[in-house]
Coordinates of C-alpha atoms in Angstrom, one line a residue:
S1 CA 124.0 115.4 53.1
P2 CA 121.2 112.9 52.7
V3 CA 123.7 110.0 53.2
A4 CA 125.0 111.5 56.4
K5 CA 121.4 112.1 57.7
M6 CA 120.5 108.5 56.8
G7 CA 123.6 107.2 58.6
C8 CA 122.7 109.2 61.7
F9 CA 119.1 108.0 61.6
T10 CA 120.3 104.4 61.3
F11 CA 122.8 104.8 64.2
I12 CA 120.2 106.3 66.5
K13 CA 117.6 103.7 65.5
V14 CA 120.0 100.9 66.4
M15 CA 120.9 102.6 69.7
M16 CA 117.2 102.9 70.5
I17 CA 116.6 99.2 69.8
L18 CA 119.5 98.1 71.9
F19 CA 118.6 100.4 74.8
N20 CA 115.0 99.3 74.9
L21 CA 116.0 95.7 74.5
A22 CA 118.0 96.1 77.7
I23 CA 115.0 97.7 79.4
F24 CA 112.8 94.9 78.2
L25 CA 115.1 92.2 79.5
S26 CA 115.5 94.1 82.8
G27 CA 111.7 94.3 83.1
G28 CA 111.4 90.5 82.5
T29 CA 113.9 89.8 85.2
L30 CA 112.2 92.0 87.7
L31 CA 108.8 90.5 86.9
G32 CA 110.3 87.0 87.3
V33 CA 111.8 87.9 90.7
G34 CA 108.6 89.5 91.8
I35 CA 106.6 86.3 91.0
W36 CA 109.3 84.3 92.8
V37 CA 109.0 86.5 95.9
K38 CA 105.2 86.2 95.7
V39 CA 105.2 82.4 95.4
D40 CA 108.2 81.6 97.6
G41 CA 109.0 84.6 99.8
E42 CA 110.8 82.7 102.5
S43 CA 113.5 81.3 100.3
F44 CA 114.0 84.8 98.8
L45 CA 114.5 86.2 102.3
N46 CA 116.9 83.4 103.2
I47 CA 119.1 84.3 100.2
F48 CA 118.9 88.1 100.4
G49 CA 118.5 88.5 104.2
A50 CA 121.3 91.0 104.3
L51 CA 119.2 93.4 102.3
S52 CA 116.3 93.3 104.7
S53 CA 117.1 96.8 106.1
S54 CA 116.0 98.2 102.8
V55 CA 112.9 100.5 102.7
L56 CA 111.4 97.9 100.4
Q57 CA 110.7 95.7 103.4
V58 CA 108.0 98.1 104.6
V59 CA 105.9 97.6 101.5
N60 CA 105.0 94.5 99.6
V61 CA 108.2 93.6 97.7
A62 CA 106.5 91.1 95.4
Y63 CA 103.8 93.4 94.0
L64 CA 106.3 96.3 93.7
L65 CA 108.7 94.2 91.6
I66 CA 105.8 92.8 89.5
V67 CA 104.5 96.3 88.8
I68 CA 107.9 97.8 88.0
G69 CA 108.8 94.8 85.8
A70 CA 105.5 95.0 83.9
I71 CA 106.0 98.7 83.2
L72 CA 109.6 98.2 82.0
L73 CA 108.4 95.3 79.8
V74 CA 105.8 97.6 78.1
I75 CA 108.3 100.5 77.7
G76 CA 111.0 98.2 76.3
F77 CA 108.6 96.6 73.9
L78 CA 107.2 99.9 72.6
G79 CA 110.6 101.4 72.1
C80 CA 112.3 98.4 70.7
Y81 CA 109.6 97.2 68.3
G82 CA 108.5 100.8 67.4
A83 CA 112.1 101.6 66.3
Q84 CA 112.6 98.3 64.5
K85 CA 109.3 98.6 62.6
E86 CA 109.7 102.4 62.3
S87 CA 106.1 102.7 63.6
K88 CA 105.0 106.3 64.4
C89 CA 102.2 105.0 66.5
L90 CA 104.4 102.9 68.7
L91 CA 107.0 105.6 69.0
M92 CA 104.4 108.1 70.1
M93 CA 103.0 105.6 72.6
F94 CA 106.6 105.1 73.9
F95 CA 107.1 108.8 74.2
S96 CA 103.7 109.2 76.0
V97 CA 104.3 106.4 78.5
V98 CA 107.8 107.7 79.4
L99 CA 106.5 111.2 79.7
I100 CA 103.7 110.1 82.1
I101 CA 106.2 108.2 84.2
F102 CA 108.6 111.2 84.3
I103 CA 105.8 113.5 85.4
A104 CA 104.7 111.0 88.1
E105 CA 108.3 110.8 89.4
V106 CA 108.7 114.5 89.6
A107 CA 105.3 114.8 91.4
A108 CA 106.4 112.0 93.8
A109 CA 109.7 113.7 94.5
V110 CA 107.9 116.9 95.4
V111 CA 105.4 115.2 97.6
A112 CA 108.2 113.2 99.3
L113 CA 110.1 116.5 100.0
V114 CA 107.2 118.6 101.1
F115 CA 104.8 116.1 102.7
T116 CA 106.9 113.7 104.7
G117 CA 104.4 114.0 107.5
L118 CA 101.6 113.1 105.1
A119 CA 103.6 110.1 103.9
E120 CA 104.0 108.9 107.5
T121 CA 100.2 109.3 108.0
L122 CA 99.4 107.3 104.9
L123 CA 101.9 104.6 105.7
T124 CA 100.5 104.3 109.2
G125 CA 97.0 104.0 107.9
L126 CA 98.1 101.3 105.4
V127 CA 100.7 99.3 107.3
T128 CA 99.6 99.4 110.9
P129 CA 96.3 97.5 110.2
L130 CA 98.4 94.8 108.3
L131 CA 100.7 94.5 111.4
K132 CA 97.6 94.0 113.6
E133 CA 96.0 91.4 111.3
K134 CA 99.0 89.5 109.7
Y135 CA 101.9 89.6 112.1
G136 CA 102.2 86.2 113.8
L137 CA 99.6 84.7 111.4
D138 CA 101.2 85.1 107.9
P139 CA 104.6 83.4 107.9
T140 CA 106.1 85.4 105.1
F141 CA 104.9 88.7 106.4
T142 CA 106.1 87.8 109.9
Q143 CA 109.5 86.8 108.6
I144 CA 109.9 90.1 106.7
W145 CA 109.1 92.2 109.8
N146 CA 111.2 90.1 112.1
V147 CA 114.3 90.4 109.9
T148 CA 113.6 94.1 109.4
M149 CA 113.0 94.9 113.1
T150 CA 116.2 92.9 114.1
E151 CA 118.5 94.5 111.5
V152 CA 117.1 98.0 111.5
H153 CA 116.8 97.9 115.3
C154 CA 113.2 99.1 115.4
C155 CA 109.8 98.1 116.7
G156 CA 106.6 98.3 114.6
L157 CA 106.1 101.1 112.1
N158 CA 105.9 103.9 114.6
N159 CA 106.5 102.2 117.9
Y160 CA 105.5 99.2 120.0
T161 CA 101.9 100.3 120.3
D162 CA 101.4 99.3 116.7
F163 CA 101.0 95.8 118.1
D164 CA 98.2 96.7 120.5
D165 CA 95.0 94.8 119.8
S166 CA 96.9 92.7 117.2
Y167 CA 96.6 89.0 116.4
F168 CA 100.1 88.6 117.9
Y169 CA 99.2 90.4 121.1
G170 CA 95.9 88.5 121.5
K171 CA 97.7 85.1 121.1
Y172 CA 100.8 85.7 123.1
H173 CA 99.7 88.6 125.4
G174 CA 102.9 90.5 124.7
Y175 CA 105.0 92.3 122.0
P176 CA 107.7 90.9 119.7
S177 CA 111.0 90.4 121.5
Q178 CA 112.6 93.1 119.2
C179 CA 110.5 95.7 121.1
C180 CA 112.6 95.0 124.2
G181 CA 116.0 94.9 122.5
D182 CA 115.7 91.5 120.9
T183 CA 116.3 89.6 124.1
G184 CA 114.7 86.5 122.7
A185 CA 112.0 86.6 125.3
L186 CA 108.4 87.9 125.0
C187 CA 108.2 91.6 125.6
N188 CA 105.5 93.2 127.9
S189 CA 104.2 96.7 127.8
T190 CA 106.2 97.9 130.8
L191 CA 109.6 96.8 129.3
A192 CA 108.7 98.1 125.8
A193 CA 107.6 101.5 127.2
E194 CA 110.8 101.7 129.3
K195 CA 113.1 100.8 126.4
A196 CA 111.3 103.2 124.1
V197 CA 111.6 106.1 126.6
K198 CA 115.3 105.4 127.3
V199 CA 116.1 105.5 123.6
W200 CA 114.0 108.5 122.9
V201 CA 115.8 110.4 125.7
C202 CA 119.1 109.3 124.3
C203 CA 118.3 110.4 120.7
W204 CA 117.5 113.9 121.8
G205 CA 120.9 114.2 123.4
I206 CA 119.7 114.4 127.0
S207 CA 121.5 111.3 127.9
I208 CA 124.3 109.1 126.4
S209 CA 123.8 106.1 128.6
C210 CA 121.7 104.0 126.3
H211 CA 123.6 100.7 126.6
P212 CA 124.5 98.9 124.4
H213 CA 123.7 101.2 121.6
P214 CA 124.5 104.8 122.6
C215 CA 122.2 107.3 120.9
G216 CA 121.2 104.7 118.4
C217 CA 117.4 105.2 118.5
L218 CA 117.3 101.4 119.0
L219 CA 113.6 101.0 119.6
Q220 CA 112.0 103.7 117.6
G221 CA 109.5 102.6 115.0
C222 CA 110.9 101.4 111.6
F223 CA 109.5 104.4 109.7
P224 CA 111.7 107.0 111.4
Q225 CA 114.7 104.7 111.1
I226 CA 114.2 104.1 107.4
L227 CA 113.5 107.8 106.9
E228 CA 116.8 108.6 108.6
E229 CA 118.6 106.1 106.4
I230 CA 117.0 107.7 103.3
R231 CA 118.1 111.1 104.5
T232 CA 121.7 109.9 105.2
N233 CA 121.9 108.5 101.6
A234 CA 119.9 111.4 100.1
G235 CA 122.9 112.4 97.9
V236 CA 123.2 108.9 96.4
A237 CA 119.4 108.6 95.9
G238 CA 119.3 112.1 94.3
G239 CA 122.2 111.1 91.9
V240 CA 120.4 107.9 90.9
A241 CA 117.1 109.8 90.5
A242 CA 118.8 112.5 88.4
G243 CA 120.5 109.8 86.2
I244 CA 117.1 108.0 85.7
A245 CA 115.5 111.4 84.8
A246 CA 118.3 112.1 82.3
L247 CA 117.8 108.7 80.7
E248 CA 114.1 109.3 80.4
I249 CA 114.6 112.7 78.8
A250 CA 117.1 111.3 76.4
A251 CA 114.8 108.4 75.5
M252 CA 111.9 110.9 74.8
A253 CA 114.2 113.1 72.7
V254 CA 115.4 110.1 70.6
S255 CA 111.9 108.7 70.1
M256 CA 110.7 112.1 69.0
Y257 CA 113.7 112.5 66.7
L258 CA 112.9 109.1 65.0
Y259 CA 109.2 110.1 64.9
C260 CA 109.9 113.3 63.1
R261 CA 112.4 111.8 60.7
L262 CA 109.9 109.2 59.6
D263 CA 107.8 112.1 58.1
E264 CA 110.8 112.9 55.9
K265 CA 111.3 109.4 54.6

């Protein structure tokens, strides 16, 4: 009946408004945290140091949070205001933005699954120059990498040679202490190479005498370590990704339902 249809329309409209209001507030929160990290990264690390083993430590956390927060703000505004004002234009814009993000996520997932080697090459090309230029010079960047290398038990992005010809090596004539097992002393190339070979042998199952971390890949680069962590938690990550995809599909379906019903009103 027309009354039932109107009641259904109103209910879905309210749900659309509340859902996108939550997205809008989440986006604002992430944007605020991103600006905080950018302005005062050291205090952020002091508070959330335990999370430093996250893959986010490899990239620039501040810019990532700012971008995600801004995108969520736009999506939340379009969906919430579009539903409230019953604007076909805003609802279509909301649908289009979510569709573009959904397609980009699917493409990124395919690339991540198929082109892991390419991802490593791209990361090496982007991050290694930053290590050479900023490590030991930029306090926040250095702090992020020190905490990451200590807690993930890794050295550089690929291995200790990432610090060759770097600002740090030029100033101290050695590698970060983490490259020699975090002894607290400066690490030279001989010790770094010896530690890396021992751990590599251990990880391939040829030896189990890598004290004090048996077969722990202690001094590999951070990229293989983080990649292994991602693979270990692939089920959880896949579940979260599937949940996000389902929400996006539902949001697109609801926005299109409201869009089409506005033609009937």
